[in-house]
Amino acid sequence: MNNCIIKNSRNTNSAPKNHLSTQTVAFSHYNNISAQLPLDPKTGNIVIGGIKEQAKQCLSNIKSIVESIGHVMDDLVKINIFVKEIEDIKIIDEIYTSFFDNSLPTRTVVAVAALPISDALVQMDALLSNGEGTTPQKPCALLKVSRNTVDAPLMNESTQTVAFSHYNNLSAQLPIDPLTGKLIDGGVEEQTKQCFNNIKAILKSIGHVTADIVKTTIYVKNIRDVDTVNDICNQFFYDYIPARTIVKATDLPMEALVQIDAVVSHGDGTPPQLPEDSRFIVIEASNTEKAPKSSYSHTVAFSHYNHLSGQLPIIPETGKIISDNITEQTEQCFNNIKSIIESVEHVMDDIVKVNIQLKNIDDLDIVNEIYVQYFKNALPARTIIGVSSIPMRALIQVDAVVSNCEGTPPQNKCYKLT
């Protein structure tokens, strides 16, 4: 579409470059940072050492990107950490907090089957606050608001929810009893309910409800639990079901069976935005017959972003996987995304972030050849992980975050903060 607020894509030589993604893509009041591998930007090689050295390099690369656009690490609102071995998070935490001076970002930690470089043990991506906005928005000294409640599990390495402008980003919630700090008894059904009860407690503590959620990412230990998890999750929503992506985790912290994180609309904004906005800015959930039907929304827009559900290589007319060929499956995933985006009058170049799951990480070269054909201008920020299985035995799943310059009512197309 004819953008009014302009997407700002940037790279720096101080961090590793990848011709298939942009290091950071800013739109309105957020920057989306591509997943950073433990690569030395000077050599392009993985740093020497073990998990501690690799984690430090990932964080140093993120820091270099953040500083290259005039920000600091304390401007981060969310970090996702993908590890090969879940136990490595204990070592990562030895250096993690040293990169921040004040309140910590929200965080998700998950073990995955593979990373884009075979010798990598860890990969991290991030979401950054962007108070200055992007052209033609006027810079505004928006405040980042970090909050915790004792009614949900407290973690030393993360904040439960961090609000900035019109979004709250929650730390992924495990099925932990906040009173004991331990996993609850029971199977995946009980654990899923506990994850959502923790999310509800966090939202209640900041004056929000589950209906304010725009996107959930659900990490499951066993792919066969997907139907059960979906059934439980849908019980927590009434008027609409937020966008959703299911990710198969090799392992989760505390040996949990499920972990859920959420992106939440925050109509009241953060100071100095006016609280009255909460009565007017609305969530717009959309579906199209040109993409596969599911029990959750294809895309949910709020303010200046659209969040898309994970798309499988399903033919919309039949509801079946297109084939067992990675080329055809990749094309179908991106055709489904394209159909959703076009149904809300956007184009593929409005995407700011793409997340790709691959059953076989060796398929990445084929995926990349197809991927670049869907964009005409600067490529989005991107994260790729390898997983041991994907719903419906697919070889690939893709989701995306899309810029939404027109905003949602009552925001005008060139909405500016003054």
Short mmCIF file of C-alpha atoms in Angstrom, two decimals:
data_model
loop_
_atom_site.label_atom_id
_atom_site.label_comp_id
_atom_site.label_asym_id
_atom_site.label_seq_id
_atom_site.Cartn_x
_atom_site.Cartn_y
_atom_site.Cartn_z
CA MET A 1 0.00 0.00 0.00
CA ASN A 2 1.01 3.66 -0.24
CA ASN A 3 2.73 4.05 3.10
CA CYS A 4 2.34 7.28 5.03
CA ILE A 5 4.39 6.35 8.07
CA ILE A 6 7.64 5.07 6.60
CA LYS A 7 9.33 1.76 7.40
CA ASN A 8 13.00 2.34 8.28
CA SER A 9 15.34 -0.59 7.45
CA ARG A 10 18.95 -0.32 8.66
CA ASN A 11 22.21 -2.27 8.91
CA THR A 12 25.52 -1.61 10.62
CA ASN A 13 29.01 -2.98 9.94
CA SER A 14 29.41 -3.45 13.69
CA ALA A 15 27.15 -6.53 13.58
CA PRO A 16 27.05 -9.50 11.21
CA LYS A 17 25.30 -8.74 7.91
CA ASN A 18 23.01 -11.16 6.11
CA HIS A 19 21.88 -10.38 2.59
CA LEU A 20 18.64 -12.26 3.27
CA SER A 21 17.46 -10.03 6.11
CA THR A 22 17.79 -6.53 7.52
CA GLN A 23 19.37 -6.19 10.96
CA THR A 24 16.71 -3.85 12.27
CA VAL A 25 13.41 -2.68 10.80
CA ALA A 26 11.71 0.21 12.55
CA PHE A 27 8.12 1.19 12.05
CA SER A 28 6.32 3.69 14.22
CA HIS A 29 7.31 3.09 17.85
CA TYR A 30 9.05 -0.29 17.59
CA ASN A 31 12.20 -1.74 16.04
CA ASN A 32 12.27 -5.43 15.09
CA ILE A 33 15.76 -6.93 15.31
CA SER A 34 16.76 -9.99 13.28
CA ALA A 35 17.95 -13.07 15.14
CA GLN A 36 21.62 -12.76 15.98
CA LEU A 37 23.92 -15.76 15.85
CA PRO A 38 27.23 -15.86 17.77
CA LEU A 39 29.18 -14.53 14.79
CA ASP A 40 32.16 -12.21 14.99
CA PRO A 41 31.22 -9.36 12.61
CA LYS A 42 34.87 -8.90 11.61
CA THR A 43 35.43 -12.49 10.51
CA GLY A 44 31.92 -13.77 9.90
CA ASN A 45 32.84 -16.88 11.91
CA ILE A 46 31.40 -18.27 15.13
CA VAL A 47 33.37 -17.03 18.12
CA ILE A 48 35.75 -19.41 19.81
CA GLY A 49 34.49 -20.92 23.05
CA GLY A 50 31.39 -22.47 24.52
CA ILE A 51 27.90 -21.33 25.37
CA LYS A 52 28.98 -18.38 27.52
CA GLU A 53 31.15 -16.90 24.77
CA GLN A 54 28.47 -17.51 22.16
CA ALA A 55 25.74 -15.92 24.26
CA LYS A 56 27.93 -12.91 24.93
CA GLN A 57 28.53 -12.51 21.18
CA CYS A 58 24.80 -12.69 20.42
CA LEU A 59 24.10 -9.99 23.00
CA SER A 60 27.06 -7.92 21.80
CA ASN A 61 25.71 -8.08 18.24
CA ILE A 62 22.30 -6.93 19.43
CA LYS A 63 23.95 -4.14 21.41
CA SER A 64 25.89 -3.00 18.33
CA ILE A 65 22.69 -2.84 16.28
CA VAL A 66 20.84 -1.02 19.04
CA GLU A 67 23.59 1.55 19.49
CA SER A 68 23.98 2.07 15.74
CA ILE A 69 20.48 3.57 15.63
CA GLY A 70 20.93 5.79 18.68
CA HIS A 71 19.45 3.49 21.32
CA VAL A 72 20.67 1.62 24.39
CA MET A 73 20.06 -1.91 25.62
CA ASP A 74 17.63 -0.67 28.27
CA ASP A 75 15.31 0.29 25.39
CA LEU A 76 14.71 -3.42 24.68
CA VAL A 77 11.23 -4.60 25.57
CA LYS A 78 11.55 -8.28 24.59
CA ILE A 79 14.26 -10.88 23.93
CA ASN A 80 13.74 -14.39 22.56
CA ILE A 81 16.53 -16.88 23.30
CA PHE A 82 16.76 -20.08 21.26
CA VAL A 83 19.21 -22.65 22.61
CA LYS A 84 20.25 -26.13 21.55
CA GLU A 85 20.35 -27.34 25.17
CA ILE A 86 17.89 -25.95 27.71
CA GLU A 87 20.37 -26.35 30.56
CA ASP A 88 22.63 -23.79 28.88
CA ILE A 89 20.33 -21.00 30.02
CA LYS A 90 21.94 -21.23 33.47
CA ILE A 91 25.30 -20.33 31.94
CA ILE A 92 23.75 -17.63 29.73
CA ASP A 93 22.23 -16.00 32.80
CA GLU A 94 25.70 -15.54 34.29
CA ILE A 95 26.37 -12.80 31.74
CA TYR A 96 22.87 -11.85 30.55
CA THR A 97 21.92 -9.27 33.18
CA SER A 98 25.24 -7.43 32.78
CA PHE A 99 23.98 -6.03 29.46
CA PHE A 100 21.24 -4.02 31.22
CA ASP A 101 21.39 -1.18 33.72
CA ASN A 102 17.76 -0.93 34.74
CA SER A 103 14.67 -3.15 34.54
CA LEU A 104 15.08 -6.24 32.40
CA PRO A 105 13.09 -6.91 29.21
CA THR A 106 10.45 -9.59 28.93
CA ARG A 107 11.92 -12.89 27.80
CA THR A 108 11.18 -16.23 26.17
CA VAL A 109 13.57 -19.18 26.40
CA VAL A 110 13.12 -22.32 24.32
CA ALA A 111 15.33 -25.20 23.19
CA VAL A 112 15.05 -25.99 19.47
CA ALA A 113 16.24 -28.83 17.28
CA ALA A 114 18.58 -26.78 15.08
CA LEU A 115 19.89 -23.29 14.34
CA PRO A 116 20.87 -21.85 10.93
CA ILE A 117 24.58 -22.52 11.57
CA SER A 118 25.36 -26.02 12.77
CA ASP A 119 28.00 -25.03 15.35
CA ALA A 120 25.81 -22.37 16.94
CA LEU A 121 24.54 -23.18 20.42
CA VAL A 122 22.35 -20.09 20.82
CA GLN A 123 20.51 -17.46 18.82
CA MET A 124 18.67 -14.35 20.04
CA ASP A 125 16.29 -11.83 18.52
CA ALA A 126 14.79 -8.74 20.11
CA LEU A 127 12.14 -6.05 20.04
CA LEU A 128 13.19 -2.48 20.72
CA SER A 129 11.20 0.58 21.75
CA ASN A 130 11.40 3.47 19.29
CA GLY A 131 10.13 6.64 20.93
CA GLU A 132 11.19 8.83 18.03
CA GLY A 133 8.84 6.96 15.72
CA THR A 134 9.45 6.85 11.97
CA THR A 135 8.85 9.61 9.43
CA PRO A 136 6.62 11.65 9.50
CA GLN A 137 5.92 11.00 13.19
CA LYS A 138 7.32 13.55 15.58
CA PRO A 139 9.74 12.31 18.29
CA CYS A 140 8.05 11.87 21.65
CA ALA A 141 9.59 11.09 25.01
CA LEU A 142 7.46 7.98 25.52
CA LEU A 143 8.18 6.01 28.66
CA LYS A 144 8.78 2.27 28.86
CA VAL A 145 6.66 0.86 31.71
CA SER A 146 7.95 -2.38 33.30
CA ARG A 147 5.72 -4.17 35.80
CA ASN A 148 5.46 -7.35 37.89
CA THR A 149 2.78 -8.85 40.09
CA VAL A 150 3.13 -11.41 42.88
CA ASP A 151 0.02 -13.11 41.49
CA ALA A 152 2.14 -14.58 38.66
CA PRO A 153 5.56 -16.28 38.76
CA LEU A 154 8.45 -13.86 39.33
CA MET A 155 11.74 -14.38 37.52
CA ASN A 156 15.10 -12.81 38.35
CA GLU A 157 16.10 -12.57 34.68
CA SER A 158 12.98 -10.97 33.21
CA THR A 159 10.08 -8.61 33.79
CA GLN A 160 6.56 -10.04 33.48
CA THR A 161 5.28 -7.28 31.21
CA VAL A 162 6.86 -4.29 29.50
CA ALA A 163 4.57 -1.70 27.93
CA PHE A 164 5.68 0.85 25.39
CA SER A 165 3.31 3.06 23.45
CA HIS A 166 0.28 0.97 22.44
CA TYR A 167 1.62 -2.56 23.11
CA ASN A 168 2.46 -4.74 26.11
CA ASN A 169 4.89 -7.61 25.56
CA LEU A 170 4.68 -10.39 28.16
CA SER A 171 7.38 -12.81 29.20
CA ALA A 172 6.49 -16.35 28.16
CA GLN A 173 4.54 -17.98 30.95
CA LEU A 174 5.32 -21.45 32.21
CA PRO A 175 2.80 -23.60 34.13
CA ILE A 176 4.22 -22.48 37.45
CA ASP A 177 2.20 -22.03 40.63
CA PRO A 178 3.13 -18.48 41.73
CA LEU A 179 2.74 -19.44 45.39
CA THR A 180 5.25 -22.30 45.30
CA GLY A 181 7.41 -21.36 42.32
CA LYS A 182 7.09 -24.95 41.08
CA LEU A 183 5.38 -26.59 38.13
CA ILE A 184 1.81 -27.58 38.90
CA ASP A 185 0.82 -31.21 39.04
CA GLY A 186 -0.89 -32.71 36.02
CA GLY A 187 -0.51 -33.11 32.28
CA VAL A 188 -0.65 -30.73 29.33
CA GLU A 189 -4.29 -29.76 29.97
CA GLU A 190 -3.58 -28.59 33.51
CA GLN A 191 -0.32 -26.95 32.44
CA THR A 192 -1.97 -25.01 29.62
CA LYS A 193 -4.64 -23.69 31.99
CA GLN A 194 -1.95 -22.59 34.45
CA CYS A 195 -0.02 -20.75 31.73
CA PHE A 196 -3.16 -18.83 30.82
CA ASN A 197 -4.10 -18.20 34.43
CA ASN A 198 -0.66 -16.65 34.91
CA ILE A 199 -1.21 -14.50 31.81
CA LYS A 200 -4.64 -13.47 33.13
CA ALA A 201 -3.11 -12.50 36.48
CA ILE A 202 -0.49 -10.32 34.80
CA LEU A 203 -3.11 -8.65 32.60
CA LYS A 204 -5.44 -8.05 35.55
CA SER A 205 -2.61 -6.40 37.46
CA ILE A 206 -2.24 -3.79 34.70
CA GLY A 207 -5.95 -3.28 34.06
CA HIS A 208 -6.24 -5.52 31.00
CA VAL A 209 -8.07 -8.73 30.06
CA THR A 210 -7.42 -11.66 27.72
CA ALA A 211 -9.61 -9.99 25.07
CA ASP A 212 -6.79 -7.43 24.73
CA ILE A 213 -4.37 -10.11 23.47
CA VAL A 214 -3.56 -9.81 19.77
CA LYS A 215 -1.12 -12.72 19.33
CA THR A 216 -0.04 -15.82 21.23
CA THR A 217 2.96 -18.01 20.50
CA ILE A 218 2.58 -21.41 22.08
CA TYR A 219 5.59 -23.67 22.59
CA VAL A 220 4.75 -27.35 23.08
CA LYS A 221 7.02 -30.22 24.05
CA ASN A 222 4.90 -32.78 22.20
CA ILE A 223 3.29 -31.91 18.87
CA ARG A 224 0.54 -34.45 19.54
CA ASP A 225 -0.68 -32.13 22.33
CA VAL A 226 -1.58 -29.34 19.89
CA ASP A 227 -5.30 -30.11 19.69
CA THR A 228 -5.62 -30.26 23.47
CA VAL A 229 -3.67 -27.02 23.91
CA ASN A 230 -5.77 -25.25 21.25
CA ASP A 231 -9.02 -26.37 22.89
CA ILE A 232 -7.92 -25.07 26.30
CA CYS A 233 -6.59 -21.80 24.90
CA ASN A 234 -9.79 -21.04 23.04
CA GLN A 235 -11.75 -21.26 26.29
CA PHE A 236 -10.04 -18.08 27.48
CA PHE A 237 -11.47 -15.97 24.64
CA TYR A 238 -14.99 -14.95 23.75
CA ASP A 239 -15.54 -12.37 21.00
CA TYR A 240 -12.58 -13.43 18.89
CA ILE A 241 -9.49 -15.66 18.96
CA PRO A 242 -6.14 -13.85 18.64
CA ALA A 243 -3.56 -14.73 16.01
CA ARG A 244 -1.56 -17.81 17.02
CA THR A 245 1.59 -19.74 16.15
CA ILE A 246 2.42 -23.21 17.48
CA VAL A 247 6.12 -24.06 17.89
CA LYS A 248 7.50 -27.51 18.71
CA ALA A 249 10.14 -27.11 21.40
CA THR A 250 12.84 -29.71 21.94
CA ASP A 251 12.75 -28.73 25.58
CA LEU A 252 11.35 -26.01 27.83
CA PRO A 253 12.54 -24.55 31.14
CA MET A 254 11.72 -26.65 34.20
CA GLU A 255 10.80 -29.60 31.92
CA ALA A 256 7.42 -27.99 31.22
CA LEU A 257 5.13 -29.42 28.53
CA VAL A 258 3.92 -26.01 27.34
CA GLN A 259 4.89 -22.35 27.46
CA ILE A 260 2.86 -19.38 26.20
CA ASP A 261 3.81 -15.82 25.45
CA ALA A 262 1.48 -13.04 24.43
CA VAL A 263 1.43 -9.68 22.72
CA VAL A 264 -1.18 -7.39 24.23
CA SER A 265 -2.90 -4.27 22.93
CA HIS A 266 -2.38 -1.28 25.19
CA GLY A 267 -4.81 1.40 24.08
CA ASP A 268 -4.04 3.60 27.06
CA GLY A 269 -0.49 3.93 25.80
CA THR A 270 2.44 4.90 27.99
CA PRO A 271 3.11 8.44 29.28
CA PRO A 272 2.75 11.03 27.90
CA GLN A 273 0.12 9.39 25.71
CA LEU A 274 -3.41 10.05 26.91
CA PRO A 275 -5.31 7.34 28.84
CA GLU A 276 -8.50 8.25 26.98
CA ASP A 277 -7.14 6.40 23.93
CA SER A 278 -8.04 3.08 25.56
CA ARG A 279 -11.73 3.71 24.85
CA PHE A 280 -11.23 4.28 21.16
CA ILE A 281 -8.35 2.39 19.53
CA VAL A 282 -9.83 -0.95 18.54
CA ILE A 283 -8.59 -4.45 17.72
CA GLU A 284 -9.37 -5.48 14.15
CA ALA A 285 -9.33 -9.25 13.59
CA SER A 286 -9.57 -10.40 9.98
CA ASN A 287 -9.90 -13.65 8.04
CA THR A 288 -9.97 -14.40 4.34
CA GLU A 289 -11.27 -17.37 2.36
CA LYS A 290 -8.07 -17.20 0.32
CA ALA A 291 -6.02 -18.57 3.25
CA PRO A 292 -6.53 -21.82 5.21
CA LYS A 293 -9.26 -21.74 7.82
CA SER A 294 -8.28 -22.22 11.46
CA SER A 295 -9.78 -21.82 14.91
CA TYR A 296 -7.92 -18.52 15.38
CA SER A 297 -7.70 -15.25 13.46
CA HIS A 298 -5.54 -14.94 10.34
CA THR A 299 -4.43 -11.46 11.29
CA VAL A 300 -5.09 -9.10 14.16
CA ALA A 301 -4.40 -5.40 13.75
CA PHE A 302 -4.01 -2.95 16.58
CA SER A 303 -2.65 0.56 16.21
CA HIS A 304 0.26 0.47 13.75
CA TYR A 305 0.90 -3.28 13.55
CA ASN A 306 -0.75 -6.42 12.17
CA HIS A 307 0.17 -9.78 13.73
CA LEU A 308 -0.32 -12.84 11.51
CA SER A 309 -0.94 -16.41 12.63
CA GLY A 310 1.59 -19.08 11.66
CA GLN A 311 0.85 -20.27 8.14
CA LEU A 312 1.25 -23.90 7.14
CA PRO A 313 1.61 -25.04 3.50
CA ILE A 314 -2.11 -25.79 3.29
CA ILE A 315 -4.19 -25.38 0.15
CA PRO A 316 -7.11 -23.16 1.26
CA GLU A 317 -9.64 -24.95 -0.98
CA THR A 318 -8.88 -28.45 0.33
CA GLY A 319 -7.49 -27.84 3.80
CA LYS A 320 -4.67 -30.26 3.05
CA ILE A 321 -0.87 -29.91 2.84
CA ILE A 322 0.08 -29.16 -0.76
CA SER A 323 2.74 -31.91 -1.12
CA ASP A 324 5.82 -33.33 0.58
CA ASN A 325 8.12 -31.04 -1.45
CA ILE A 326 9.87 -28.18 0.39
CA THR A 327 9.77 -25.92 -2.67
CA GLU A 328 6.01 -26.24 -3.06
CA GLN A 329 5.43 -26.03 0.68
CA THR A 330 7.47 -22.82 0.98
CA GLU A 331 5.61 -21.22 -1.92
CA GLN A 332 2.26 -22.21 -0.38
CA CYS A 333 3.17 -20.72 3.02
CA PHE A 334 4.14 -17.42 1.46
CA ASN A 335 1.16 -17.43 -0.88
CA ASN A 336 -1.08 -17.84 2.17
CA ILE A 337 0.66 -14.96 3.92
CA LYS A 338 0.41 -12.84 0.78
CA SER A 339 -3.33 -13.57 0.53
CA ILE A 340 -3.89 -12.54 4.15
CA ILE A 341 -1.86 -9.36 3.76
CA GLU A 342 -3.62 -8.39 0.53
CA SER A 343 -7.01 -9.09 2.10
CA VAL A 344 -6.33 -6.22 4.53
CA GLU A 345 -5.05 -4.00 1.71
CA HIS A 346 -1.34 -4.38 2.39
CA VAL A 347 1.59 -5.73 0.40
CA MET A 348 4.47 -8.06 1.25
CA ASP A 349 6.90 -5.16 1.56
CA ASP A 350 4.87 -3.93 4.54
CA ILE A 351 6.21 -6.89 6.54
CA VAL A 352 8.68 -5.85 9.24
CA LYS A 353 9.48 -9.28 10.72
CA VAL A 354 9.30 -12.88 9.47
CA ASN A 355 9.64 -16.01 11.62
CA ILE A 356 10.35 -19.32 9.87
CA GLN A 357 10.29 -22.84 11.32
CA LEU A 358 11.93 -25.63 9.33
CA LYS A 359 11.67 -29.37 9.86
CA ASN A 360 15.01 -29.80 8.09
CA ILE A 361 17.41 -26.90 8.55
CA ASP A 362 19.28 -28.08 5.44
CA ASP A 363 16.27 -26.89 3.41
CA LEU A 364 17.18 -23.30 4.19
CA ASP A 365 18.99 -22.66 0.90
CA ILE A 366 15.92 -23.72 -1.07
CA VAL A 367 13.65 -21.64 1.16
CA ASN A 368 15.87 -18.59 0.69
CA GLU A 369 15.70 -18.81 -3.09
CA ILE A 370 11.92 -18.67 -2.93
CA TYR A 371 11.76 -16.19 -0.03
CA VAL A 372 13.46 -13.26 -1.76
CA GLN A 373 11.02 -13.45 -4.70
CA TYR A 374 8.19 -12.18 -2.49
CA PHE A 375 9.82 -8.81 -1.75
CA LYS A 376 10.69 -5.86 -3.98
CA ASN A 377 12.51 -3.62 -1.51
CA ALA A 378 14.54 -4.00 1.68
CA LEU A 379 13.97 -7.41 3.29
CA PRO A 380 12.29 -7.71 6.71
CA ALA A 381 14.02 -8.65 9.93
CA ARG A 382 14.00 -12.45 10.23
CA THR A 383 14.38 -15.37 12.65
CA ILE A 384 14.85 -19.00 11.55
CA ILE A 385 14.79 -22.07 13.78
CA GLY A 386 14.86 -25.80 13.15
CA VAL A 387 12.18 -27.88 14.85
CA SER A 388 11.73 -31.63 15.06
CA SER A 389 8.11 -31.48 13.93
CA ILE A 390 5.46 -29.06 12.69
CA PRO A 391 1.64 -29.42 12.84
CA MET A 392 0.17 -31.62 10.08
CA ARG A 393 3.66 -33.03 9.45
CA ALA A 394 4.56 -29.94 7.43
CA LEU A 395 8.14 -29.14 6.50
CA ILE A 396 7.79 -25.39 7.07
CA GLN A 397 5.67 -22.85 8.95
CA VAL A 398 5.90 -19.06 8.64
CA ASP A 399 4.40 -16.14 10.52
CA ALA A 400 4.89 -12.40 10.19
CA VAL A 401 4.45 -8.98 11.73
CA VAL A 402 3.18 -6.33 9.32
CA SER A 403 3.30 -2.54 9.49
CA ASN A 404 -0.11 -0.89 9.60
CA CYS A 405 0.35 2.78 8.77
CA GLU A 406 -3.37 3.56 8.76
CA GLY A 407 -3.64 2.41 12.36
CA THR A 408 -6.92 1.13 13.77
CA PRO A 409 -9.85 3.45 14.53
CA PRO A 410 -9.84 6.21 15.50
CA GLN A 411 -6.23 6.71 14.40
CA ASN A 412 -5.83 8.52 11.13
CA LYS A 413 -3.55 7.39 8.34
CA CYS A 414 -0.83 9.89 9.31
CA TYR A 415 -1.30 9.59 13.05
CA LYS A 416 1.30 11.72 14.83
CA LEU A 417 2.18 12.24 18.45
CA THR A 418 2.65 15.86 19.38
#
